Structures are given as C-alpha cells and as structure tokens.
mmCIF file of C-alpha atoms in Angstrom:
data_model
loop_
_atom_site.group_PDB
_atom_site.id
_atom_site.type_symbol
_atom_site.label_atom_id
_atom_site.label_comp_id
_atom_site.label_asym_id
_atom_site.label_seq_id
_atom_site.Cartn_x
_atom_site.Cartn_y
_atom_site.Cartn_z
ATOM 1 C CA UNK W 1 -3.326 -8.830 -1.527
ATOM 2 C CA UNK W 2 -0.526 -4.023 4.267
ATOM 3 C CA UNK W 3 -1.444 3.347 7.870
ATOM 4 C CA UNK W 4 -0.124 10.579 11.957
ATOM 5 C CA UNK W 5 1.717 14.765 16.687
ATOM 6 C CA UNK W 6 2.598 18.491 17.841
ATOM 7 C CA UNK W 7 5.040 21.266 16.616
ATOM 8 C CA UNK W 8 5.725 24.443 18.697
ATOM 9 C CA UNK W 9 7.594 27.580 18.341
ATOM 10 C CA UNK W 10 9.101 30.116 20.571
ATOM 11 C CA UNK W 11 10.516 33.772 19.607
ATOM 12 C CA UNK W 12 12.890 34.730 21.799
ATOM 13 C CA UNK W 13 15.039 37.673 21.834
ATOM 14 C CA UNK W 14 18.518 37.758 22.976
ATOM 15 C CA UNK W 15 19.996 40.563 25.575
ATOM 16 C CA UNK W 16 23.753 41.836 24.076
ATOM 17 C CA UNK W 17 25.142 43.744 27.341
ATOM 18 C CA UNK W 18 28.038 46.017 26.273
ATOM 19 C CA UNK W 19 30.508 47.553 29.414
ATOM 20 C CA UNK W 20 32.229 50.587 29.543
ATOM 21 C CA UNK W 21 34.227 52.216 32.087
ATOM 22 C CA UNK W 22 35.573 55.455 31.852
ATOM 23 C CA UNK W 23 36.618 57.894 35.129
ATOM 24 C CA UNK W 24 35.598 55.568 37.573
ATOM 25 C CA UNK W 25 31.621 55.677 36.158
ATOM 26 C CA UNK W 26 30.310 52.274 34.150
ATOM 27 C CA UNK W 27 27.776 52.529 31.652
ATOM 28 C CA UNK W 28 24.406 50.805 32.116
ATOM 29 C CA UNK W 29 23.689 48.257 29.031
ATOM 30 C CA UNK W 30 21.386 49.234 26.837
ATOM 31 C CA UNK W 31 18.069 47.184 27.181
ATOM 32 C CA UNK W 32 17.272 44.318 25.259
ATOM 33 C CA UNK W 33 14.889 44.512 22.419
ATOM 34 C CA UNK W 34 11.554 42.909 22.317
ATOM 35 C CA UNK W 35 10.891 40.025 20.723
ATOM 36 C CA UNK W 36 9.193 40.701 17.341
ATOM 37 C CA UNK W 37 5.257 40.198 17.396
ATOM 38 C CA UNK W 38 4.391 36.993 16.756
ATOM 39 C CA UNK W 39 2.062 37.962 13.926
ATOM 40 C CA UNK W 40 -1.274 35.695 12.286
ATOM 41 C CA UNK W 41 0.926 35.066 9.253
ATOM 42 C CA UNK W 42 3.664 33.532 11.354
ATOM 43 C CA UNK W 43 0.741 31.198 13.429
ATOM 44 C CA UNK W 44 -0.773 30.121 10.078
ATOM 45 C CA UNK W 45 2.884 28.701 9.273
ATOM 46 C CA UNK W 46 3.354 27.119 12.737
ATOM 47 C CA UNK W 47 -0.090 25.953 12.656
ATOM 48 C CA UNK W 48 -0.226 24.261 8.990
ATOM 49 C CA UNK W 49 3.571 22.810 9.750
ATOM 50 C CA UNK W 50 3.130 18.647 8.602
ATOM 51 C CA UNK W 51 3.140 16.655 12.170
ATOM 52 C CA UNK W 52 5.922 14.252 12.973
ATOM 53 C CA UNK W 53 5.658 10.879 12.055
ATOM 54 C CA UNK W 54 5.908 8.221 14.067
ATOM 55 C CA UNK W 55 8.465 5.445 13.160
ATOM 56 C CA UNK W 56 6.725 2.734 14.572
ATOM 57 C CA UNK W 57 3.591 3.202 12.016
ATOM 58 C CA UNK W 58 5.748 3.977 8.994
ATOM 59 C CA UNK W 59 8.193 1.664 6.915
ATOM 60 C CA UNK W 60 10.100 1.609 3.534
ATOM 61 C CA UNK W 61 11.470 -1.445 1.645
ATOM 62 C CA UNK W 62 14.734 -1.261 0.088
ATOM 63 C CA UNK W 63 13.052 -0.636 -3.485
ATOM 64 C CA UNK W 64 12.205 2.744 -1.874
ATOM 65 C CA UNK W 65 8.321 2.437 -1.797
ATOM 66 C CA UNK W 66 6.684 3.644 1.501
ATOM 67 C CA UNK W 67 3.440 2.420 3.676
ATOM 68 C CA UNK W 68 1.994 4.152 6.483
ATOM 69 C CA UNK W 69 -0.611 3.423 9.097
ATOM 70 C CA UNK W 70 -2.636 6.380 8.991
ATOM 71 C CA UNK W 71 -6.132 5.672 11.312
ATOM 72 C CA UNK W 72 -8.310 3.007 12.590
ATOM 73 C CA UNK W 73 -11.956 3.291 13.131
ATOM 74 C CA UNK W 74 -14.990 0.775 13.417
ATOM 75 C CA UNK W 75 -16.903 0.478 10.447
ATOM 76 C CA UNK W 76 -18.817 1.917 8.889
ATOM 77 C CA UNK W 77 -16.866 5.021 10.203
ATOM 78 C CA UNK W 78 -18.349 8.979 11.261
ATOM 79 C CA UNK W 79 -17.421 11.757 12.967
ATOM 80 C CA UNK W 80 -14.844 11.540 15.576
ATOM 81 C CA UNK W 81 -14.743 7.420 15.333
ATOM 82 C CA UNK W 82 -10.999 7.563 14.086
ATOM 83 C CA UNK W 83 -7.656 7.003 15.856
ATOM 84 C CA UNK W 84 -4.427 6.639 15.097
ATOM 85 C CA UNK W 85 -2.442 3.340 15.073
ATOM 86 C CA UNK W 86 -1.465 3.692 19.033
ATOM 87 C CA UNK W 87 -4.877 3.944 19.649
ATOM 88 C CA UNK W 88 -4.657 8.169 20.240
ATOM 89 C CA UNK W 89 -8.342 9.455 19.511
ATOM 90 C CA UNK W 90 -7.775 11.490 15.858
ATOM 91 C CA UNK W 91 -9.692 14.843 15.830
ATOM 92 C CA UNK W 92 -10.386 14.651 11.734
ATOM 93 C CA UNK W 93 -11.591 11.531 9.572
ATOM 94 C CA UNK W 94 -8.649 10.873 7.100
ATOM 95 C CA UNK W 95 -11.202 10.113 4.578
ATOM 96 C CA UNK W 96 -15.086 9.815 3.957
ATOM 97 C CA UNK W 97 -16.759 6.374 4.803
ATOM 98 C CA UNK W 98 -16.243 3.277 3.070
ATOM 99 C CA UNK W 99 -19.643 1.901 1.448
ATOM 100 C CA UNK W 100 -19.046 -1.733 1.823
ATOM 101 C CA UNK W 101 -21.768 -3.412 3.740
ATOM 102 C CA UNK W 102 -20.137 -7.063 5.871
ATOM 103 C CA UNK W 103 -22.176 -9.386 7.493
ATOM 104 C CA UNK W 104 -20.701 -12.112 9.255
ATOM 105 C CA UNK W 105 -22.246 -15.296 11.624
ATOM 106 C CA UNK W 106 -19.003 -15.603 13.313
ATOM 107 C CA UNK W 107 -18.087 -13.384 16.501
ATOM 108 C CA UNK W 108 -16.227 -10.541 14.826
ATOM 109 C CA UNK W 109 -15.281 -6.494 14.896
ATOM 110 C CA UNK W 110 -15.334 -4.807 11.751
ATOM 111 C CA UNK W 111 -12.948 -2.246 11.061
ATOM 112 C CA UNK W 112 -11.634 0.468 8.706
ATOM 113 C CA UNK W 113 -8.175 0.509 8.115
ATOM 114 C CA UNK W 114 -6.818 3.776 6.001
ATOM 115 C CA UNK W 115 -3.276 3.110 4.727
ATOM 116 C CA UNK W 116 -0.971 5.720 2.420
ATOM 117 C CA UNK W 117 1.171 4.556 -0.007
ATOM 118 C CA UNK W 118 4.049 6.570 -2.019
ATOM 119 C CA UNK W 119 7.306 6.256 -3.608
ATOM 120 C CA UNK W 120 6.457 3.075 -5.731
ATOM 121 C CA UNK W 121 9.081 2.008 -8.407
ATOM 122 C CA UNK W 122 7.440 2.931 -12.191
ATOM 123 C CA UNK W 123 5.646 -0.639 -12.979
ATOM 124 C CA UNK W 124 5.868 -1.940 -9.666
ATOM 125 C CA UNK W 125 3.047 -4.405 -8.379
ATOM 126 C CA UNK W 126 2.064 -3.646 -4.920
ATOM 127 C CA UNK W 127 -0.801 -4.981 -2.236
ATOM 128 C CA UNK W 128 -1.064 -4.309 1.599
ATOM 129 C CA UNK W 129 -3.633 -6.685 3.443
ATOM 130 C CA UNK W 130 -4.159 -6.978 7.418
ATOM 131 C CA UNK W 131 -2.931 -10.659 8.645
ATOM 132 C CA UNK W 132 -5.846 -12.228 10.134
ATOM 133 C CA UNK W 133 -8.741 -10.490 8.533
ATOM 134 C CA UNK W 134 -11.127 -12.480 7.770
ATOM 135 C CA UNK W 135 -12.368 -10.936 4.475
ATOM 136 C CA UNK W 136 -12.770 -7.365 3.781
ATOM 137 C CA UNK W 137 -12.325 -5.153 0.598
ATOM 138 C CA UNK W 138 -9.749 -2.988 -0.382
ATOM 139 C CA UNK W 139 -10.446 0.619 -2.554
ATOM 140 C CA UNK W 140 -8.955 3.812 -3.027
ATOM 141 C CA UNK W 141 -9.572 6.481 0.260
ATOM 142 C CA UNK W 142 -11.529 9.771 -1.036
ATOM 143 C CA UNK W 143 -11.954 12.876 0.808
ATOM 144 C CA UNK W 144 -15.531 14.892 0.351
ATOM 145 C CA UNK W 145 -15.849 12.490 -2.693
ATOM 146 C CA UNK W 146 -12.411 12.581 -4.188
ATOM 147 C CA UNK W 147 -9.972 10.204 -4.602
ATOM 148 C CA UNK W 148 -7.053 10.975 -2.250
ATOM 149 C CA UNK W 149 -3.434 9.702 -4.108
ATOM 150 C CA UNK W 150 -2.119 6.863 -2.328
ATOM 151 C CA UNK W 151 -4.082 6.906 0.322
ATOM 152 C CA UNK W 152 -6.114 3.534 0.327
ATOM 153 C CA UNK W 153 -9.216 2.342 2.866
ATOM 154 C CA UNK W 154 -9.315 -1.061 4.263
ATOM 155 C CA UNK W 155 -12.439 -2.940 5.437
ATOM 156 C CA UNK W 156 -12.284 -5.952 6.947
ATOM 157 C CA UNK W 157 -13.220 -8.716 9.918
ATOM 158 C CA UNK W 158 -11.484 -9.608 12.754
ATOM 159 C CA UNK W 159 -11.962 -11.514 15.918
ATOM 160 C CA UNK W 160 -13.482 -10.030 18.313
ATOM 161 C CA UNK W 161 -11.215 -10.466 21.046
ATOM 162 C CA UNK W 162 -8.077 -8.569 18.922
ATOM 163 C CA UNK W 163 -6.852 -5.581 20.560
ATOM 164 C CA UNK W 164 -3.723 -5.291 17.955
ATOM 165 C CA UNK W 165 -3.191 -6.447 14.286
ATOM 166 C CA UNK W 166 -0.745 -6.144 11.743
ATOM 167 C CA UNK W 167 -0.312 -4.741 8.532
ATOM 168 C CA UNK W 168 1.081 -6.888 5.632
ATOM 169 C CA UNK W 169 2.839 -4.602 2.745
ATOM 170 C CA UNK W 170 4.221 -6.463 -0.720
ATOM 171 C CA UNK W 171 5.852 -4.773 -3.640
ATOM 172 C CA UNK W 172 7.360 -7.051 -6.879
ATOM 173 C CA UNK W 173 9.664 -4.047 -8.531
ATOM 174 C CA UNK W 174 12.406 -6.432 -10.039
ATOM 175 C CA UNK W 175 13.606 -7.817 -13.410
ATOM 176 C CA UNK W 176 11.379 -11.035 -14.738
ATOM 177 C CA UNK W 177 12.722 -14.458 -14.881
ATOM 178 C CA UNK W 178 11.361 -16.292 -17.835
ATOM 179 C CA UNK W 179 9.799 -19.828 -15.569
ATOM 180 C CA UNK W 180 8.538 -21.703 -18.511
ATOM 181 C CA UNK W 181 8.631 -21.284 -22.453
ATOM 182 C CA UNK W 182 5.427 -22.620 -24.564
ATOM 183 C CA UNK W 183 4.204 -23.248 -27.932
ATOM 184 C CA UNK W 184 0.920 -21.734 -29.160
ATOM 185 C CA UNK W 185 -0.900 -24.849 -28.592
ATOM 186 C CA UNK W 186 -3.106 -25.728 -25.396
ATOM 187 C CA UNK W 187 -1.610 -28.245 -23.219
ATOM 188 C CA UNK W 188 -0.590 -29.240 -20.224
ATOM 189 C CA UNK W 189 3.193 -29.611 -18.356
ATOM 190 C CA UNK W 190 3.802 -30.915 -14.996
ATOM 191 C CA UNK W 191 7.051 -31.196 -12.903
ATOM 192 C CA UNK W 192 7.776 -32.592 -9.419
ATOM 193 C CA UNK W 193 10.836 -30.548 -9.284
ATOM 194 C CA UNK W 194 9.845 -27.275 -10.940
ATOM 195 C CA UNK W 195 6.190 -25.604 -11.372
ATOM 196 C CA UNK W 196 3.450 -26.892 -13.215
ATOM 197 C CA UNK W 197 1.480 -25.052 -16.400
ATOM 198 C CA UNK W 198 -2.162 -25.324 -18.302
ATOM 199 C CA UNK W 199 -2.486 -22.894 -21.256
ATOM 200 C CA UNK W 200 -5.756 -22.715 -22.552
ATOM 201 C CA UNK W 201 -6.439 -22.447 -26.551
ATOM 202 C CA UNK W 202 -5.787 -18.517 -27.927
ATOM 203 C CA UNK W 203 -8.899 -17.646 -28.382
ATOM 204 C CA UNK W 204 -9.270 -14.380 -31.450
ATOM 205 C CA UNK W 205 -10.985 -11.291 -29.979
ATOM 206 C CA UNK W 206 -11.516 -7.654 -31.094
ATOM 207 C CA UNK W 207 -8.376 -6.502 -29.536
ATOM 208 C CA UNK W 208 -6.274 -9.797 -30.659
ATOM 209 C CA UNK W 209 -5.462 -12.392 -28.820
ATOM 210 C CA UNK W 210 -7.168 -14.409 -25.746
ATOM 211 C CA UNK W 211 -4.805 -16.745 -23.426
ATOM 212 C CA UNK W 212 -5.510 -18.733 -19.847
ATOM 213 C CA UNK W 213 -2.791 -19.926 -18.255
ATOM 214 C CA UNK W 214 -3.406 -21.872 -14.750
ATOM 215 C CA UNK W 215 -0.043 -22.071 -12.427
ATOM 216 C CA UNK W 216 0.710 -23.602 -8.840
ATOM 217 C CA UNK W 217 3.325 -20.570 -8.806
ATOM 218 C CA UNK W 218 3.184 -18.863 -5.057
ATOM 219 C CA UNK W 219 4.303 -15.919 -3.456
ATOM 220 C CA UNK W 220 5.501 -14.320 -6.561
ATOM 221 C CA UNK W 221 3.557 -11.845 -9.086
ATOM 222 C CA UNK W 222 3.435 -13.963 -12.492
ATOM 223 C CA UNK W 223 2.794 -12.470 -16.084
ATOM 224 C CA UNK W 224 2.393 -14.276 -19.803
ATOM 225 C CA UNK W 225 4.090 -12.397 -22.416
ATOM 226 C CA UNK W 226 3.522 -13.360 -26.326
ATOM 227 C CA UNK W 227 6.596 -13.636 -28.151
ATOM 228 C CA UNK W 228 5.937 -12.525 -31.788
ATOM 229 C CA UNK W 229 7.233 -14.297 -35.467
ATOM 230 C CA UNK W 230 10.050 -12.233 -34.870
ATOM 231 C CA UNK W 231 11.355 -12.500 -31.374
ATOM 232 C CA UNK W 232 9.803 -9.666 -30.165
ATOM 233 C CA UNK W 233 8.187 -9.896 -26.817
ATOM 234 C CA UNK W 234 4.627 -8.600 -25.986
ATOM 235 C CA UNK W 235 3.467 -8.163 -21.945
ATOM 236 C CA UNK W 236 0.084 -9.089 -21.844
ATOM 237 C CA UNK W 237 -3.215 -7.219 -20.196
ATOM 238 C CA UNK W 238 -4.660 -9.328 -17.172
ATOM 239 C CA UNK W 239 -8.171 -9.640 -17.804
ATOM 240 C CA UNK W 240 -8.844 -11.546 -14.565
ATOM 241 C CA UNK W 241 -7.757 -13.475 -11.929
ATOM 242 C CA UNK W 242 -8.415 -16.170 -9.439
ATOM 243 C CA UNK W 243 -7.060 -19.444 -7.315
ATOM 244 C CA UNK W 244 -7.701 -22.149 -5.513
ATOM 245 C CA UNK W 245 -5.179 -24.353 -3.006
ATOM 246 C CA UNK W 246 -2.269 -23.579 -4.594
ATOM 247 C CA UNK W 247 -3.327 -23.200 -8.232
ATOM 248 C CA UNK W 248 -3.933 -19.546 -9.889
ATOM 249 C CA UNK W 249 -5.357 -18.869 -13.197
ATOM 250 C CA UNK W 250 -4.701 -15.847 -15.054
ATOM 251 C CA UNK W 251 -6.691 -14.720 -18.320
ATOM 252 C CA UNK W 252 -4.501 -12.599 -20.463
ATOM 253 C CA UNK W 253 -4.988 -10.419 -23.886
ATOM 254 C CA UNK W 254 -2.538 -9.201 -26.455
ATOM 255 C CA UNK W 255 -2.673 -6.850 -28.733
ATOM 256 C CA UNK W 256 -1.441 -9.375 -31.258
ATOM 257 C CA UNK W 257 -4.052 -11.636 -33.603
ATOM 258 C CA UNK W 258 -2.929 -15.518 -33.231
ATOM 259 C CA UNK W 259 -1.827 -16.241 -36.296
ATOM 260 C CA UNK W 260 1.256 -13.691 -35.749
ATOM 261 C CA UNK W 261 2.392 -15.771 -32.196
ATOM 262 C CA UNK W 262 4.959 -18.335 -32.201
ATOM 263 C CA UNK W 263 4.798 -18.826 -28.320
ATOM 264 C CA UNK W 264 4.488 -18.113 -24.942
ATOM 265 C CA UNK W 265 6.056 -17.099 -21.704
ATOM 266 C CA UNK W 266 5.535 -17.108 -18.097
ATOM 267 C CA UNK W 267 7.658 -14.982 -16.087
ATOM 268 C CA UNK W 268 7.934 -14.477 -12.559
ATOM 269 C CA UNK W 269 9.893 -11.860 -10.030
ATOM 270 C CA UNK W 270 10.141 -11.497 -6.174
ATOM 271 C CA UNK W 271 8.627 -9.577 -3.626
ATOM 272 C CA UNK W 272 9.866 -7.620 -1.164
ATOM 273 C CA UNK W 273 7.270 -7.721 2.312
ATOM 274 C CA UNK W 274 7.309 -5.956 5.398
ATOM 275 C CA UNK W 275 4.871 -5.668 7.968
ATOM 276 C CA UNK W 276 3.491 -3.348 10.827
ATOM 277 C CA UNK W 277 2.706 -4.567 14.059
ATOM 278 C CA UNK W 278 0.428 -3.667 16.992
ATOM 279 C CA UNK W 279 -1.683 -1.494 15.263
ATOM 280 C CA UNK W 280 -4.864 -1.032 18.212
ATOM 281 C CA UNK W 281 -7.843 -2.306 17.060
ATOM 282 C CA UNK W 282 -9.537 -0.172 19.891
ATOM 283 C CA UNK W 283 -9.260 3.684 21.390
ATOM 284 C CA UNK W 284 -7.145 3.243 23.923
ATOM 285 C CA UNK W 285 -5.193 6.975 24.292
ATOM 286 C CA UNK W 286 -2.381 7.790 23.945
ATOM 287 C CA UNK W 287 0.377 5.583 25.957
#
C-alpha cells in the first residue's frame, strides 16, 4: 500500500595590484573596484534558488523512481503545524488539509504525512505506506485546491508513545511472469508447492468481459490477462480489489465479449522496496 535548508551568496571583488619602478620612484596600485551592486533582480534569484535536500529523507530504487519525506504535522493540519522529517518547524504548509475525519478507542496520535513521488518507470505500480500505522488513507496532496503532481498526503494512526516512524516505498516496474495458465471455465486449482487459483464464471457486460480471480499470491503486484482465439494477449482493467489472510481477489474486465476468449492468465512481477527511517513524529528542532 512509503516525504525539504539555506543557500547564500557573496559578491566579492578581487584587488589586481600592478608594480612599477622606474628612477628609484614605485607606482602606487591602482585601487580595487567595487563590488557590483547586489541588485533586487539578483536577490529574487538567490532567494527563489530550490533548497538542498537532505539525503537522509530522500531515496531512489535502482528502477530510478524517487520518494521523499517532505513534512509531518498532526492532523487535521493548519497554519504553522508542519515540520520537516528531523522534526525542524517548516514555515509554509506543503499542501492544504486533508479532509479525512479518524476516530479511534485505542491510545493513538494522528498524523499527516506529505510524501513526493517522481521519476516512475511508464506502467510502473507504486504504493508508499508508514510501517506501524494503524489505518489511515492515502490521496493525492493539493495546494489552494489543486492537485500538486506527485506529491501525495498521508493520514494515519500511530501509538501514542512514537517519537519516529518509517516510511515504506514499493514500485513493481519489471517484465511479467506468466504464474498460472487457465481455461475459460470457473474452477478451482490448488498446489502445496506452487500458488493456488479460483476463477469465477466470465460474466458478459457492456464493455465485454467480467472475470474474478482469488489468489494466495503475496508480496508481488498480480494481473489477469485474456488471451484471445488467436494468441493475442489482452491486460485486463482492475475493477476492484480486496484480501483476507493471505488470499486476494481481484475483479477484472476486458474489452473482449466471452465467446472470443480461449483462456486466461495470471501474471506476476517483483517489487523493489525501500524504506525511510526516523522520520519525528513530533517538533523537536532542528538537531
């Protein structure tokens, strides 16, 4: 289901002495010239440089896609309730409020998380979570009511004694790996060495076809493709998800009517995970 520092400048100008000597007498060097003005167009450009990132809050995986730990605040979050992932107090919300309402009987801190994302492989699936949490939602970040690109908001419960938590980042970017081949009937296959399937009858809708398929597949993103009368393969369109223990059920749809599919396929590819650590769960300063 896994986020931001000064810059200074300095004109200076440099003093070129020249000697001479002639008769005895030695020529003074000239003076040095002054340092040109430092002018509002040159402190616009010093002042809207991009701040250094700190490594610690920022990581890549070796597909190339990025996650950073952009703020922390209790939620639901306001003006000047933000800091960054050391704790530092942050002068500027990264984005507006989240809207999700938690209620919870156990002794827990709420927080909002806001996470950016970028540099994800075309057709990549990705999800970033916060170990621990004990629920929470997960939506797009928006700023004065406008989505923000890959910048995402967490909300979520935590115990209240954590000071520190860390972020969980995914990313499945790889080829598939056909796991099982199936007819176009419903049925059932089990395995003790290998996964286990349940397709569901195809079911005929507007679009074309309707599939279920449940799956004790873990820590891998799984998709059904149809394979036509002709070979041909066709991805299908998740229509929802779910699990339970170690069973997940996915309800696909094709854009192909069932009387033109000879079959089905599950396929299956990696992640690749990192995570973040010690990410203050409180406004402690600076350290």
């Amino acid at each position: 289901m896994m986020a931001w520092e000064k810059i200074s400048m300095a004109a200076a100008g440099a003093v070129v002495a020249l000697g001479l000597t002639a008769a005895g007498m030695t020529q003074q060097p000239p003076k040095a010239p002054a340092p040109p003005p430092r002018t509002a167009a040159r402190r616009s450009e010093t002042a809207n440089k991009a701040p250094d990132v700190d490594p610690r809050w920022v990581k890549s995986l070796p597909n190339g896609a990025t996650i950073e730990v952009v703020a922390v605040s209790p939620h639901p979050s306001g003006p000047n309730t933000w800091w960054r992932p050391d704790g530092a107090p942050l002068e500027h919300a990264p984005c507006d409020a989240s809207r999700t309402k938690h209620s919870s009987d156990e002794p827990v801190i709420v927080r909002a998380i806001a996470v950016r994302i970028s540099n994800l492989p075309t057709g990549a699936d990705s999800h970033w979570w916060i170990a621990g949490a004990n629920g929470g939602s997960l939506s797009q970040a928006a700023h004065d009511g406008k989505p923000v690109d890959g910048l995402s908001l967490a909300t979520t419960l935590l115990s209240k004694d954590a000071k520190t938590c860390t972020i969980l980042f995914r990313v499945a970017a790889g080829p598939w790996e056909t796991v099982h081949d199936s007819g176009n009937s419903p049925g059932a296959y089990s395995s003790r060495t290998r996964n286990s399937f349940i397709f569901s009858d195809s079911i005929a809708t507007p679009k074309g076809t309707a599939l279920s398929v449940s799956h004790d597949i873990e820590d891998r993103q799984v998709r059904i493709v149809a394979v036509d009368k002709m070979g041909e393969t066709h991805p299908g369109t998740t229509r929802s998800g779910s699990g339970l223990a170690k069973f997940r059920q996915l309800t696909v749809e094709f854009d192909l009517p069932p009387d033109q599919i000879k079959g089905y396929r599950v396929q299956a590819r990696e992640y690749e995970k990192l995570e973040i650590p010690n990410v203050s769960l409180k406004p402690f300063g600076p350290d």
